[in-house]
Coordinates of N, CA and C in Angstrom, one line a residue:
M1 N 0.9 -1.2 0.2 CA 0.2 0.1 -0.1 C 0.9 1.2 0.3
A2 N 0.6 2.0 -1.0 CA 1.1 3.3 -0.8 C 0.8 4.3 0.1
R3 N 2.1 5.2 1.0 CA 1.4 5.9 2.2 C 1.3 7.0 1.7
S4 N 0.4 8.0 2.6 CA 0.3 9.0 1.9 C 0.4 10.3 3.2
L5 N 0.6 11.6 3.2 CA 1.0 12.3 4.0 C -0.4 13.4 4.3
V6 N -0.4 13.8 5.9 CA -1.3 14.6 6.1 C -0.5 15.6 7.1
I7 N -0.1 16.9 6.2 CA 0.5 17.8 6.7 C -0.3 19.2 7.5
K8 N 0.0 19.2 8.3 CA -0.8 20.6 9.3 C 0.4 21.8 9.6
V9 N -0.1 22.8 8.8 CA 0.8 23.8 9.0 C -0.1 24.8 10.1
T10 N 1.0 25.1 11.4 CA 0.3 25.9 12.1 C 0.8 27.5 12.3
A11 N 1.5 27.5 11.3 CA 2.2 29.1 11.5 C 1.8 29.5 10.0
G12 N 1.8 31.0 10.2 CA 1.7 31.9 8.9 C 2.6 32.9 8.7
A13 N 2.7 33.9 8.2 CA 3.4 34.9 8.2 C 4.3 35.4 9.3
E14 N 4.0 35.2 10.8 CA 4.6 35.4 11.8 C 5.8 34.5 11.9
A15 N 5.8 33.3 11.4 CA 7.3 32.0 11.5 C 7.3 31.8 9.9
P16 N 7.6 32.8 9.0 CA 7.6 32.4 7.3 C 8.2 30.9 7.7
E17 N 9.7 30.8 8.2 CA 10.2 29.8 7.5 C 9.5 28.2 7.7
R18 N 9.2 28.1 9.1 CA 7.9 27.3 9.7 C 7.0 27.0 8.3
C19 N 6.0 28.3 8.2 CA 5.2 28.0 7.2 C 5.7 27.6 5.9
N20 N 6.8 27.9 5.1 CA 6.8 28.0 3.8 C 7.5 26.7 4.0
Q21 N 8.2 25.7 5.0 CA 8.7 24.4 5.2 C 7.7 23.7 5.0
A22 N 6.4 23.8 5.3 CA 5.5 22.7 4.9 C 4.6 22.9 3.9
F23 N 4.4 24.0 2.9 CA 3.9 24.3 2.2 C 5.0 23.5 0.9
T24 N 6.6 23.6 1.0 CA 7.6 23.0 0.5 C 7.5 21.7 0.3
V25 N 7.5 20.7 1.6 CA 7.3 19.6 1.6 C 6.1 19.0 1.2
A26 N 4.9 19.9 1.0 CA 3.5 19.1 0.6 C 3.9 19.3 -0.7
A27 N 4.4 20.4 -1.3 CA 4.5 20.7 -2.8 C 5.5 19.3 -3.5
A28 N 6.4 19.3 -2.6 CA 7.5 18.3 -3.0 C 6.9 16.8 -2.9
A29 N 6.1 16.3 -2.1 CA 5.5 15.0 -2.0 C 4.6 15.2 -3.4
V30 N 3.9 15.9 -3.6 CA 2.7 15.7 -4.5 C 3.6 15.4 -5.8
A31 N 4.3 16.3 -6.2 CA 5.6 16.3 -7.3 C 6.0 14.7 -7.3
S32 N 6.2 14.2 -6.2 CA 6.6 12.8 -6.2 C 5.7 11.9 -6.4
G33 N 4.4 12.0 -6.5 CA 3.3 11.2 -6.7 C 2.6 10.7 -5.2
V34 N 2.9 11.3 -4.0 CA 2.3 10.8 -3.1 C 1.2 11.9 -2.6
K35 N 0.2 11.0 -2.1 CA -1.2 11.4 -1.9 C -1.1 12.4 -0.8
V36 N -1.4 13.8 -0.8 CA -1.1 14.7 0.2 C -2.7 15.5 0.7
S37 N -2.6 15.8 1.8 CA -3.5 16.5 2.5 C -3.0 17.6 3.2
L38 N -3.6 18.8 3.1 CA -2.8 20.0 3.7 C -3.9 20.9 4.7
W39 N -3.6 20.9 6.2 CA -4.3 21.4 6.7 C -3.7 22.5 7.4
L40 N -4.6 23.9 7.3 CA -4.1 24.9 7.6 C -4.6 25.7 9.0
T41 N -3.8 25.4 9.6 CA -4.7 25.9 11.3 C -3.6 27.2 12.0
G42 N -4.7 27.8 12.8 CA -3.8 29.1 13.6 C -3.7 30.1 12.2
E43 N -2.7 31.0 12.3 CA -2.2 31.9 11.3 C -2.1 31.5 9.6
S44 N -1.8 30.2 9.4 CA -2.2 29.7 8.1 C -3.1 29.8 7.4
S45 N -4.2 29.8 8.2 CA -5.4 29.7 7.6 C -6.1 30.9 6.5
W46 N -5.4 32.1 6.9 CA -5.7 33.2 5.9 C -5.3 33.0 4.5
F47 N -4.3 31.9 4.5 CA -3.8 31.6 3.2 C -5.0 30.7 2.3
A48 N -5.9 30.5 2.8 CA -7.3 30.3 2.2 C -8.2 31.1 1.3
L49 N -7.5 32.0 1.9 CA -8.7 33.4 1.0 C -7.7 33.9 -0.3
P50 N -8.2 34.3 -1.3 CA -7.9 34.9 -2.3 C -6.8 35.7 -2.3
G51 N -5.4 35.6 -2.6 CA -4.6 36.9 -2.8 C -3.7 36.9 -1.6
R52 N -4.0 36.0 -0.8 CA -3.0 36.2 0.4 C -1.9 35.8 0.6
A53 N -2.0 34.2 -0.4 CA -0.5 33.7 -0.4 C 0.2 34.6 -1.0
K54 N -0.3 35.4 -1.8 CA 0.8 36.2 -3.0 C 1.6 37.2 -2.0
E55 N 0.9 37.6 -0.8 CA 1.5 38.9 0.0 C 2.7 38.1 0.8
F56 N 2.8 36.9 1.0 CA 3.6 36.1 1.7 C 4.7 36.5 1.0
E57 N 6.0 36.5 1.6 CA 7.7 36.8 1.4 C 8.6 35.9 2.2
L58 N 9.3 35.5 1.6 CA 10.4 34.4 1.9 C 11.7 34.6 1.0
P59 N 13.0 35.4 1.1 CA 13.8 35.2 0.8 C 14.2 33.7 0.4
H60 N 14.8 33.6 -1.1 CA 15.1 32.3 -1.4 C 14.3 31.1 -1.1
A61 N 13.0 31.3 -1.3 CA 11.9 30.4 -1.3 C 11.0 30.9 -2.5
T62 N 10.4 29.5 -2.9 CA 9.6 29.5 -3.9 C 8.3 29.8 -3.4
P63 N 7.5 31.3 -4.4 CA 6.7 31.8 -3.7 C 5.2 30.8 -3.3
L64 N 4.8 31.5 -2.2 CA 4.0 30.9 -1.2 C 2.8 30.2 -2.0
E65 N 2.5 31.4 -3.0 CA 1.3 31.4 -4.1 C 1.6 30.1 -5.0
D66 N 2.8 30.1 -5.5 CA 3.1 28.8 -6.5 C 2.8 27.4 -5.8
L67 N 3.3 27.4 -4.5 CA 3.3 26.3 -3.9 C 1.8 25.9 -3.6
L68 N 0.9 27.0 -3.3 CA -0.5 26.5 -3.1 C -1.3 26.2 -4.3
D69 N -1.0 26.6 -5.1 CA -1.6 26.4 -6.7 C -1.3 25.1 -7.2
I70 N 0.0 24.3 -7.0 CA 0.2 23.0 -6.9 C -0.4 22.1 -5.9
L71 N -0.6 22.9 -4.7 CA -1.3 22.1 -4.0 C -3.1 21.7 -3.9
L72 N -3.2 23.0 -4.6 CA -4.6 22.9 -5.0 C -5.1 22.1 -6.4
S73 N -4.1 22.0 -6.8 CA -4.3 21.3 -8.3 C -4.4 19.6 -7.9
A74 N -3.9 19.5 -7.0 CA -3.3 18.1 -7.0 C -3.5 17.2 -4.9
A75 N -3.7 17.8 -4.3 CA -4.1 17.6 -2.7 C -5.3 18.2 -2.4
Q76 N -5.6 17.6 -1.1 CA -6.7 18.2 -0.3 C -6.3 19.4 0.5
V77 N -6.7 20.4 0.3 CA -6.3 21.8 1.6 C -7.5 21.9 2.3
T78 N -7.4 21.8 3.4 CA -8.5 22.1 4.3 C -8.3 23.3 5.3
V79 N -9.1 24.1 6.0 CA -8.9 25.0 7.0 C -9.4 24.6 8.2
C80 N -9.0 24.1 9.3 CA -9.9 23.9 10.6 C -10.6 24.8 10.7
T81 N -11.9 24.1 11.1 CA -13.5 24.9 11.5 C -13.1 26.2 12.4
Q82 N -12.3 25.4 13.6 CA -12.4 26.7 14.5 C -11.5 27.9 14.5
C83 N -10.2 27.5 13.4 CA -9.2 28.4 13.0 C -10.1 29.4 11.9
A84 N -10.7 28.9 11.3 CA -11.6 29.7 10.5 C -12.9 30.5 11.1
A85 N -13.3 29.8 11.7 CA -14.5 30.6 12.9 C -13.9 31.9 13.5
R86 N -12.6 31.6 14.2 CA -12.1 32.6 15.1 C -11.8 33.8 14.0
R87 N -11.6 33.7 12.7 CA -11.0 35.0 11.8 C -12.3 35.3 10.7
D88 N -13.5 34.8 11.4 CA -14.8 34.8 10.6 C -14.5 34.9 8.7
I89 N -13.6 33.3 8.6 CA -13.5 32.7 7.4 C -14.7 31.8 6.8
T90 N -15.5 32.4 5.8 CA -16.5 31.0 5.6 C -16.3 30.4 4.3
D91 N -17.1 29.6 4.3 CA -17.1 28.6 3.0 C -17.0 29.4 1.7
D92 N -18.0 30.3 1.8 CA -17.8 31.0 0.3 C -16.6 32.0 0.1
E93 N -15.9 32.2 1.0 CA -14.8 33.3 0.9 C -13.3 32.5 0.3
V94 N -13.3 31.1 0.9 CA -12.1 30.3 0.5 C -11.8 30.1 -0.8
L95 N -10.8 30.1 -1.3 CA -10.4 29.6 -2.7 C -11.1 28.5 -2.9
P96 N -11.5 28.3 -4.4 CA -11.9 27.2 -4.9 C -11.0 25.7 -4.4
G97 N -11.3 24.6 -4.5 CA -11.0 23.6 -3.8 C -10.4 23.6 -2.4
V98 N -10.9 24.5 -1.3 CA -10.4 24.4 -0.2 C -11.7 24.1 0.9
R99 N -11.7 23.3 1.4 CA -12.8 22.9 2.3 C -12.7 23.1 3.9
I100 N -13.3 23.6 4.4 CA -13.3 23.8 6.0 C -13.8 22.6 6.7
A101 N -13.1 21.9 7.4 CA -13.5 20.7 8.4 C -12.9 20.9 9.8
G102 N -13.2 20.0 10.7 CA -13.1 20.0 12.0 C -12.1 18.6 12.2
A103 N -11.9 18.8 13.8 CA -11.0 17.6 14.4 C -11.6 16.3 14.1
P104 N -12.8 15.9 13.7 CA -13.1 14.5 13.4 C -12.7 14.2 12.6
T105 N -12.7 14.9 11.5 CA -12.0 14.9 9.6 C -10.5 14.6 9.8
F106 N -9.9 15.5 10.4 CA -8.3 15.3 10.9 C -8.0 14.3 11.6
V107 N -8.5 13.8 12.4 CA -8.4 12.6 13.1 C -8.5 11.4 12.2
E108 N -9.3 11.4 11.8 CA -10.0 10.2 10.5 C -9.0 9.9 9.3
E109 N -8.2 11.1 9.2 CA -7.4 11.4 8.1 C -6.0 10.7 8.7
I110 N -5.4 11.2 9.8 CA -4.2 10.8 10.3 C -4.4 9.2 11.2
T111 N -5.5 8.6 11.4 CA -5.5 7.5 11.7 C -5.5 6.1 10.6
T112 N -5.6 7.0 9.6 CA -6.3 6.0 8.4 C -4.3 4.9 8.3
E113 N -4.7 3.5 7.7 CA -3.5 3.0 7.4 C -2.8 3.4 6.4
G114 N -1.7 3.5 6.8 CA -0.4 4.0 5.7 C -0.1 5.5 5.9
V115 N -0.8 6.3 6.3 CA -0.6 7.7 6.9 C 0.8 8.0 7.6
Q116 N 1.3 9.3 7.2 CA 2.5 9.8 8.1 C 1.8 11.2 8.1
A117 N 1.5 11.7 9.4 CA 1.3 13.0 9.9 C 2.6 13.7 9.9
L118 N 2.8 15.1 9.6 CA 3.5 16.0 10.1 C 2.9 17.2 10.3
V119 N 3.5 17.8 11.4 CA 3.1 19.1 11.9 C 4.2 20.0 12.0
Y120 N 3.8 21.4 11.2 CA 4.7 22.4 11.1 C 4.4 23.4 11.9

């Protein structure tokens, strides 16, 4: 059975290297043919909104907007329900292909056989 990755990114612009690292690993996994589910939590939740990834800057890193485009084309991208609610982010505001889901969905994904979970 092929393994898959569930990657939870807990940081946004306030911790740019950690944030970018999660997106980079997720995009690299997709490029390698790995099934990926990326969870946006905490301040990374903002990247589910149009234009927000374009505002992110980190020297010597692939632009976050490009990494997110890769992920939206080939991975499941999810915003944490509580994180979205705390930021008044709704289903009708997020980028096409992004869903809002909660802890039960996260737990279901990470406890599936053959899944590796990473948290950044």
